[in-house]
């Protein structure tokens, strides 16, 4: 988005940054599923890079941050469709996993600030 107009510039990099508070007992299952999803994302047109980072979030929990950089916002629909197809094939419900494991999630999409 440009700061002055709020419009999307299609040629700007686009970032999906999600934060999860994950109970320690759920960490292995959750990280495994995230890694599977990122394997699919890495194969999509417009994928630039990804990162998975964590830090302790107090007793018995971790903050897990996933970051995916895309060439621009226009390519994300294809990526969403590819992930949805993987979930359908695996009979997987991401929202059910989050509820069942007691994970708190905050999803966000970001663009760089303009230079002006």
Tab-separated table of N, CA and C in Angstrom:
chain	number	residue	atom	x	y	z
A	1	UNK	N	0.839	-1.166	0.000
A	1	UNK	CA	0.000	0.000	0.000
A	1	UNK	C	0.886	1.232	0.000
A	2	UNK	N	0.471	2.222	-0.687
A	2	UNK	CA	1.183	3.474	-0.562
A	2	UNK	C	0.613	4.214	0.624
A	3	UNK	N	1.453	4.957	1.290
A	3	UNK	CA	0.997	5.656	2.493
A	3	UNK	C	-0.027	6.728	2.171
A	4	UNK	N	0.115	7.400	1.048
A	4	UNK	CA	-0.766	8.524	0.769
A	4	UNK	C	-2.142	8.101	0.273
A	5	UNK	N	-2.237	7.054	-0.524
A	5	UNK	CA	-3.530	6.703	-1.115
A	5	UNK	C	-4.128	5.429	-0.571
A	6	UNK	N	-3.310	4.554	0.038
A	6	UNK	CA	-3.828	3.287	0.522
A	6	UNK	C	-4.052	2.282	-0.581
A	7	UNK	N	-3.564	2.553	-1.779
A	7	UNK	CA	-3.744	1.626	-2.887
A	7	UNK	C	-2.617	0.615	-2.922
A	8	UNK	N	-2.887	-0.522	-3.508
A	8	UNK	CA	-1.894	-1.575	-3.607
A	8	UNK	C	-1.038	-1.373	-4.845
A	9	UNK	N	0.260	-1.490	-4.684
A	9	UNK	CA	1.184	-1.453	-5.806
A	9	UNK	C	1.539	-2.897	-6.118
A	10	UNK	N	1.152	-3.366	-7.288
A	10	UNK	CA	1.242	-4.791	-7.580
A	10	UNK	C	2.670	-5.300	-7.694
A	11	UNK	N	3.644	-4.440	-7.955
A	11	UNK	CA	5.010	-4.914	-8.130
A	11	UNK	C	5.828	-4.883	-6.848
A	12	UNK	N	5.237	-4.511	-5.746
A	12	UNK	CA	5.950	-4.511	-4.469
A	12	UNK	C	5.973	-5.913	-3.886
A	13	UNK	N	7.052	-6.244	-3.166
A	13	UNK	CA	7.033	-7.510	-2.428
A	13	UNK	C	5.845	-7.536	-1.469
A	14	UNK	N	5.415	-8.725	-1.156
A	14	UNK	CA	4.253	-8.918	-0.292
A	14	UNK	C	4.633	-9.977	0.737
A	15	UNK	N	4.288	-9.745	1.991
A	15	UNK	CA	4.697	-10.632	3.077
A	15	UNK	C	3.487	-11.154	3.835
A	16	UNK	N	3.473	-12.444	4.054
A	16	UNK	CA	2.496	-13.061	4.954
A	16	UNK	C	3.262	-13.361	6.231
A	17	UNK	N	2.837	-12.750	7.336
A	17	UNK	CA	3.510	-12.928	8.620
A	17	UNK	C	2.456	-13.348	9.628
A	18	UNK	N	2.599	-14.555	10.136
A	18	UNK	CA	1.638	-15.105	11.086
A	18	UNK	C	2.349	-15.411	12.399
A	19	UNK	N	1.669	-15.120	13.500
A	19	UNK	CA	2.224	-15.378	14.836
A	19	UNK	C	1.312	-16.364	15.556
A	20	UNK	N	1.923	-17.353	16.168
A	20	UNK	CA	1.191	-18.378	16.900
A	20	UNK	C	1.783	-18.519	18.294
A	21	UNK	N	0.940	-18.610	19.291
A	21	UNK	CA	1.368	-18.980	20.634
A	21	UNK	C	1.008	-20.453	20.772
A	22	UNK	N	2.039	-21.273	20.879
A	22	UNK	CA	1.880	-22.724	20.796
A	22	UNK	C	2.266	-23.371	22.119
A	23	UNK	N	1.342	-24.108	22.734
A	23	UNK	CA	1.707	-24.854	23.944
A	23	UNK	C	2.835	-25.844	23.636
A	24	UNK	N	3.718	-26.024	24.597
A	24	UNK	CA	4.858	-26.915	24.404
A	24	UNK	C	4.425	-28.308	23.935
A	25	UNK	N	3.352	-28.837	24.508
A	25	UNK	CA	2.890	-30.179	24.140
A	25	UNK	C	2.404	-30.256	22.691
A	26	UNK	N	2.064	-29.126	22.086
A	26	UNK	CA	1.549	-29.097	20.714
A	26	UNK	C	2.627	-28.747	19.694
A	27	UNK	N	3.809	-28.370	20.160
A	27	UNK	CA	4.847	-27.831	19.284
A	27	UNK	C	5.223	-28.771	18.148
A	28	UNK	N	5.510	-30.014	18.409
A	28	UNK	CA	5.977	-30.937	17.371
A	28	UNK	C	4.921	-31.128	16.285
A	29	UNK	N	3.678	-31.357	16.673
A	29	UNK	CA	2.618	-31.552	15.675
A	29	UNK	C	2.420	-30.284	14.849
A	30	UNK	N	2.397	-29.151	15.517
A	30	UNK	CA	2.173	-27.890	14.823
A	30	UNK	C	3.315	-27.584	13.848
A	31	UNK	N	4.556	-27.672	14.311
A	31	UNK	CA	5.714	-27.384	13.452
A	31	UNK	C	5.743	-28.346	12.271
A	32	UNK	N	5.413	-29.595	12.480
A	32	UNK	CA	5.356	-30.548	11.369
A	32	UNK	C	4.372	-30.122	10.307
A	33	UNK	N	3.202	-29.667	10.721
A	33	UNK	CA	2.187	-29.225	9.761
A	33	UNK	C	2.626	-27.949	9.050
A	34	UNK	N	3.250	-27.024	9.780
A	34	UNK	CA	3.749	-25.799	9.150
A	34	UNK	C	4.795	-26.132	8.096
A	35	UNK	N	5.692	-27.036	8.409
A	35	UNK	CA	6.727	-27.421	7.434
A	35	UNK	C	6.103	-28.028	6.170
A	36	UNK	N	5.066	-28.836	6.325
A	36	UNK	CA	4.378	-29.401	5.158
A	36	UNK	C	3.765	-28.291	4.308
A	37	UNK	N	3.146	-27.329	4.957
A	37	UNK	CA	2.532	-26.216	4.231
A	37	UNK	C	3.591	-25.409	3.492
A	38	UNK	N	4.709	-25.139	4.139
A	38	UNK	CA	5.754	-24.352	3.497
A	38	UNK	C	6.393	-25.094	2.328
A	39	UNK	N	6.426	-26.420	2.372
A	39	UNK	CA	6.914	-27.182	1.213
A	39	UNK	C	6.054	-26.894	-0.014
A	40	UNK	N	4.743	-26.805	0.185
A	40	UNK	CA	3.825	-26.480	-0.915
A	40	UNK	C	4.042	-25.038	-1.362
A	41	UNK	N	4.153	-24.128	-0.420
A	41	UNK	CA	4.322	-22.715	-0.765
A	41	UNK	C	5.589	-22.470	-1.576
A	42	UNK	N	6.675	-23.151	-1.240
A	42	UNK	CA	7.954	-22.960	-1.942
A	42	UNK	C	7.875	-23.314	-3.420
A	43	UNK	N	6.913	-24.111	-3.805
A	43	UNK	CA	6.768	-24.538	-5.200
A	43	UNK	C	5.857	-23.622	-6.010
A	44	UNK	N	5.304	-22.591	-5.383
A	44	UNK	CA	4.328	-21.738	-6.059
A	44	UNK	C	5.006	-20.596	-6.809
A	45	UNK	N	4.421	-20.207	-7.952
A	45	UNK	CA	4.945	-19.047	-8.683
A	45	UNK	C	4.922	-17.813	-7.794
A	46	UNK	N	5.985	-17.034	-7.856
A	46	UNK	CA	6.066	-15.808	-7.088
A	46	UNK	C	6.646	-15.964	-5.694
A	47	UNK	N	6.894	-17.208	-5.257
A	47	UNK	CA	7.515	-17.434	-3.953
A	47	UNK	C	8.938	-16.884	-3.988
A	48	UNK	N	9.328	-16.141	-2.946
A	48	UNK	CA	10.682	-15.600	-2.859
A	48	UNK	C	11.462	-16.311	-1.768
A	49	UNK	N	10.937	-16.289	-0.544
A	49	UNK	CA	11.628	-16.936	0.580
A	49	UNK	C	10.655	-17.105	1.740
A	50	UNK	N	11.057	-17.950	2.673
A	50	UNK	CA	10.248	-18.131	3.874
A	50	UNK	C	11.150	-18.303	5.079
A	51	UNK	N	10.547	-18.150	6.233
A	51	UNK	CA	11.279	-18.278	7.476
A	51	UNK	C	10.312	-18.748	8.558
A	52	UNK	N	10.826	-19.542	9.445
A	52	UNK	CA	10.081	-20.028	10.603
A	52	UNK	C	10.972	-19.772	11.810
A	53	UNK	N	10.499	-18.926	12.737
A	53	UNK	CA	11.294	-18.574	13.912
A	53	UNK	C	10.452	-18.759	15.166
A	54	UNK	N	11.139	-18.916	16.296
A	54	UNK	CA	10.415	-19.095	17.555
A	54	UNK	C	11.199	-18.501	18.704
A	55	UNK	N	10.477	-18.296	19.800
A	55	UNK	CA	11.089	-17.900	21.059
A	55	UNK	C	10.184	-18.391	22.182
A	56	UNK	N	10.748	-18.609	23.361
A	56	UNK	CA	9.899	-18.985	24.490
A	56	UNK	C	8.873	-17.889	24.752
A	57	UNK	N	7.658	-18.311	25.115
A	57	UNK	CA	6.562	-17.358	25.372
A	57	UNK	C	6.066	-17.510	26.797
A	58	UNK	N	6.959	-17.836	27.687
A	58	UNK	CA	6.567	-18.074	29.064
A	58	UNK	C	6.564	-19.560	29.346
A	59	UNK	N	6.189	-19.938	30.544
A	59	UNK	CA	6.211	-21.350	30.907
A	59	UNK	C	5.290	-22.186	30.013
A	60	UNK	N	5.859	-23.198	29.392
A	60	UNK	CA	5.068	-24.160	28.642
A	60	UNK	C	4.547	-23.704	27.300
A	61	UNK	N	5.100	-22.631	26.718
A	61	UNK	CA	4.605	-22.172	25.424
A	61	UNK	C	5.723	-21.520	24.609
A	62	UNK	N	5.504	-21.454	23.297
A	62	UNK	CA	6.435	-20.830	22.370
A	62	UNK	C	5.670	-19.857	21.489
A	63	UNK	N	6.317	-18.735	21.159
A	63	UNK	CA	5.834	-17.874	20.086
A	63	UNK	C	6.489	-18.392	18.816
A	64	UNK	N	5.686	-18.740	17.835
A	64	UNK	CA	6.187	-19.198	16.545
A	64	UNK	C	5.728	-18.188	15.506
A	65	UNK	N	6.681	-17.697	14.710
A	65	UNK	CA	6.378	-16.733	13.654
A	65	UNK	C	6.720	-17.387	12.323
A	66	UNK	N	5.773	-17.318	11.397
A	66	UNK	CA	6.039	-17.784	10.036
A	66	UNK	C	6.029	-16.560	9.132
A	67	UNK	N	7.007	-16.490	8.240
A	67	UNK	CA	7.131	-15.371	7.308
A	67	UNK	C	7.299	-15.954	5.913
A	68	UNK	N	6.480	-15.486	4.992
A	68	UNK	CA	6.634	-15.882	3.589
A	68	UNK	C	6.674	-14.604	2.760
A	69	UNK	N	7.695	-14.462	1.951
A	69	UNK	CA	7.814	-13.325	1.047
A	69	UNK	C	7.394	-13.764	-0.346
A	70	UNK	N	6.525	-12.964	-0.949
A	70	UNK	CA	6.046	-13.190	-2.315
A	70	UNK	C	6.520	-12.052	-3.206
A	71	UNK	N	6.641	-12.313	-4.485
A	71	UNK	CA	7.083	-11.278	-5.421
A	71	UNK	C	6.128	-10.091	-5.419
A	72	UNK	N	4.834	-10.349	-5.281
A	72	UNK	CA	3.817	-9.306	-5.173
A	72	UNK	C	2.517	-9.950	-4.708
A	73	UNK	N	1.553	-9.133	-4.363
A	73	UNK	CA	0.297	-9.631	-3.791
A	73	UNK	C	-0.514	-10.474	-4.768
A	74	UNK	N	-0.349	-10.251	-6.058
A	74	UNK	CA	-1.191	-10.947	-7.035
A	74	UNK	C	-0.973	-12.460	-7.057
A	75	UNK	N	0.149	-12.938	-6.578
A	75	UNK	CA	0.452	-14.374	-6.659
A	75	UNK	C	-0.107	-15.173	-5.488
A	76	UNK	N	-0.637	-14.487	-4.482
A	76	UNK	CA	-1.044	-15.205	-3.278
A	76	UNK	C	-2.311	-16.035	-3.451
A	77	UNK	N	-3.177	-15.668	-4.363
A	77	UNK	CA	-4.393	-16.477	-4.582
A	77	UNK	C	-4.043	-17.884	-5.033
A	78	UNK	N	-3.069	-18.000	-5.926
A	78	UNK	CA	-2.631	-19.322	-6.375
A	78	UNK	C	-2.044	-20.141	-5.239
A	79	UNK	N	-1.297	-19.482	-4.370
A	79	UNK	CA	-0.713	-20.168	-3.217
A	79	UNK	C	-1.808	-20.640	-2.270
A	80	UNK	N	-2.805	-19.790	-2.025
A	80	UNK	CA	-3.919	-20.195	-1.157
A	80	UNK	C	-4.639	-21.409	-1.732
A	81	UNK	N	-4.849	-21.402	-3.035
A	81	UNK	CA	-5.527	-22.526	-3.679
A	81	UNK	C	-4.706	-23.808	-3.554
A	82	UNK	N	-3.390	-23.706	-3.698
A	82	UNK	CA	-2.532	-24.884	-3.584
A	82	UNK	C	-2.567	-25.452	-2.170
A	83	UNK	N	-2.551	-24.580	-1.170
A	83	UNK	CA	-2.621	-25.047	0.220
A	83	UNK	C	-3.995	-25.653	0.496
A	84	UNK	N	-5.049	-25.034	0.002
A	84	UNK	CA	-6.402	-25.585	0.188
A	84	UNK	C	-6.518	-26.960	-0.456
A	85	UNK	N	-5.910	-27.137	-1.609
A	85	UNK	CA	-5.935	-28.443	-2.273
A	85	UNK	C	-5.188	-29.487	-1.448
A	86	UNK	N	-4.053	-29.118	-0.868
A	86	UNK	CA	-3.307	-30.041	0.001
A	86	UNK	C	-4.159	-30.407	1.205
A	87	UNK	N	-4.798	-29.423	1.830
A	87	UNK	CA	-5.643	-29.693	2.994
A	87	UNK	C	-6.800	-30.615	2.628
A	88	UNK	N	-7.418	-30.378	1.488
A	88	UNK	CA	-8.529	-31.236	1.054
A	88	UNK	C	-8.038	-32.661	0.802
A	89	UNK	N	-6.911	-32.787	0.134
A	89	UNK	CA	-6.336	-34.109	-0.158
A	89	UNK	C	-6.028	-34.871	1.123
A	90	UNK	N	-5.522	-34.144	2.142
A	90	UNK	CA	-5.147	-34.761	3.411
A	90	UNK	C	-6.300	-34.819	4.415
A	91	UNK	N	-7.484	-34.318	4.009
A	91	UNK	CA	-8.639	-34.233	4.909
A	91	UNK	C	-8.228	-33.519	6.202
A	92	UNK	N	-7.574	-32.370	6.031
A	92	UNK	CA	-7.018	-31.604	7.142
A	92	UNK	C	-7.782	-30.296	7.314
A	93	UNK	N	-8.092	-29.953	8.550
A	93	UNK	CA	-8.781	-28.708	8.884
A	93	UNK	C	-7.871	-27.899	9.806
A	94	UNK	N	-7.273	-26.836	9.274
A	94	UNK	CA	-6.322	-26.033	10.040
A	94	UNK	C	-6.974	-25.397	11.268
A	95	UNK	N	-8.201	-24.917	11.133
A	95	UNK	CA	-8.874	-24.291	12.277
A	95	UNK	C	-9.143	-25.309	13.392
A	96	UNK	N	-9.461	-26.527	13.009
A	96	UNK	CA	-9.675	-27.589	14.004
A	96	UNK	C	-8.364	-27.878	14.736
A	97	UNK	N	-7.251	-27.912	14.027
A	97	UNK	CA	-5.944	-28.152	14.649
A	97	UNK	C	-5.638	-27.048	15.661
A	98	UNK	N	-5.868	-25.810	15.280
A	98	UNK	CA	-5.600	-24.684	16.171
A	98	UNK	C	-6.454	-24.787	17.434
A	99	UNK	N	-7.735	-25.097	17.256
A	99	UNK	CA	-8.622	-25.248	18.433
A	99	UNK	C	-8.197	-26.422	19.305
A	100	UNK	N	-7.971	-27.566	18.667
A	100	UNK	CA	-7.646	-28.790	19.414
A	100	UNK	C	-6.357	-28.662	20.204
A	101	UNK	N	-5.367	-27.987	19.629
A	101	UNK	CA	-4.066	-27.869	20.297
A	101	UNK	C	-3.968	-26.653	21.218
A	102	UNK	N	-4.997	-25.822	21.246
A	102	UNK	CA	-4.978	-24.656	22.123
A	102	UNK	C	-4.013	-23.576	21.673
A	103	UNK	N	-3.882	-23.418	20.363
A	103	UNK	CA	-2.966	-22.431	19.793
A	103	UNK	C	-3.712	-21.114	19.606
A	104	UNK	N	-3.037	-20.019	19.923
A	104	UNK	CA	-3.560	-18.684	19.634
A	104	UNK	C	-2.882	-18.195	18.364
A	105	UNK	N	-3.663	-17.700	17.407
A	105	UNK	CA	-3.118	-17.317	16.106
A	105	UNK	C	-3.455	-15.871	15.770
A	106	UNK	N	-2.507	-15.201	15.138
A	106	UNK	CA	-2.692	-13.850	14.625
A	106	UNK	C	-2.120	-13.837	13.210
A	107	UNK	N	-2.992	-13.643	12.214
A	107	UNK	CA	-2.596	-13.707	10.811
A	107	UNK	C	-2.476	-12.297	10.242
A	108	UNK	N	-1.463	-12.073	9.409
A	108	UNK	CA	-1.303	-10.746	8.819
A	108	UNK	C	-0.652	-10.779	7.465
A	109	UNK	N	-1.020	-9.808	6.640
A	109	UNK	CA	-0.433	-9.607	5.313
A	109	UNK	C	0.143	-8.196	5.283
A	110	UNK	N	1.365	-8.079	4.812
A	110	UNK	CA	2.094	-6.810	4.889
A	110	UNK	C	2.772	-6.483	3.575
A	111	UNK	N	2.903	-5.177	3.346
A	111	UNK	CA	3.689	-4.660	2.227
A	111	UNK	C	4.693	-3.682	2.787
A	112	UNK	N	5.824	-3.505	2.088
A	112	UNK	CA	6.813	-2.529	2.567
A	112	UNK	C	6.227	-1.120	2.567
A	113	UNK	N	6.692	-0.297	3.484
A	113	UNK	CA	6.339	1.116	3.467
A	113	UNK	C	6.927	1.756	2.233
A	114	UNK	N	6.222	2.683	1.656
A	114	UNK	CA	6.769	3.378	0.490
A	114	UNK	C	7.883	4.316	0.960
A	115	UNK	N	8.725	4.691	0.043
A	115	UNK	CA	9.872	5.564	0.343
A	115	UNK	C	9.443	7.004	0.561
A	116	UNK	N	8.237	7.374	0.141
A	116	UNK	CA	7.815	8.774	0.264
A	116	UNK	C	7.114	9.049	1.555
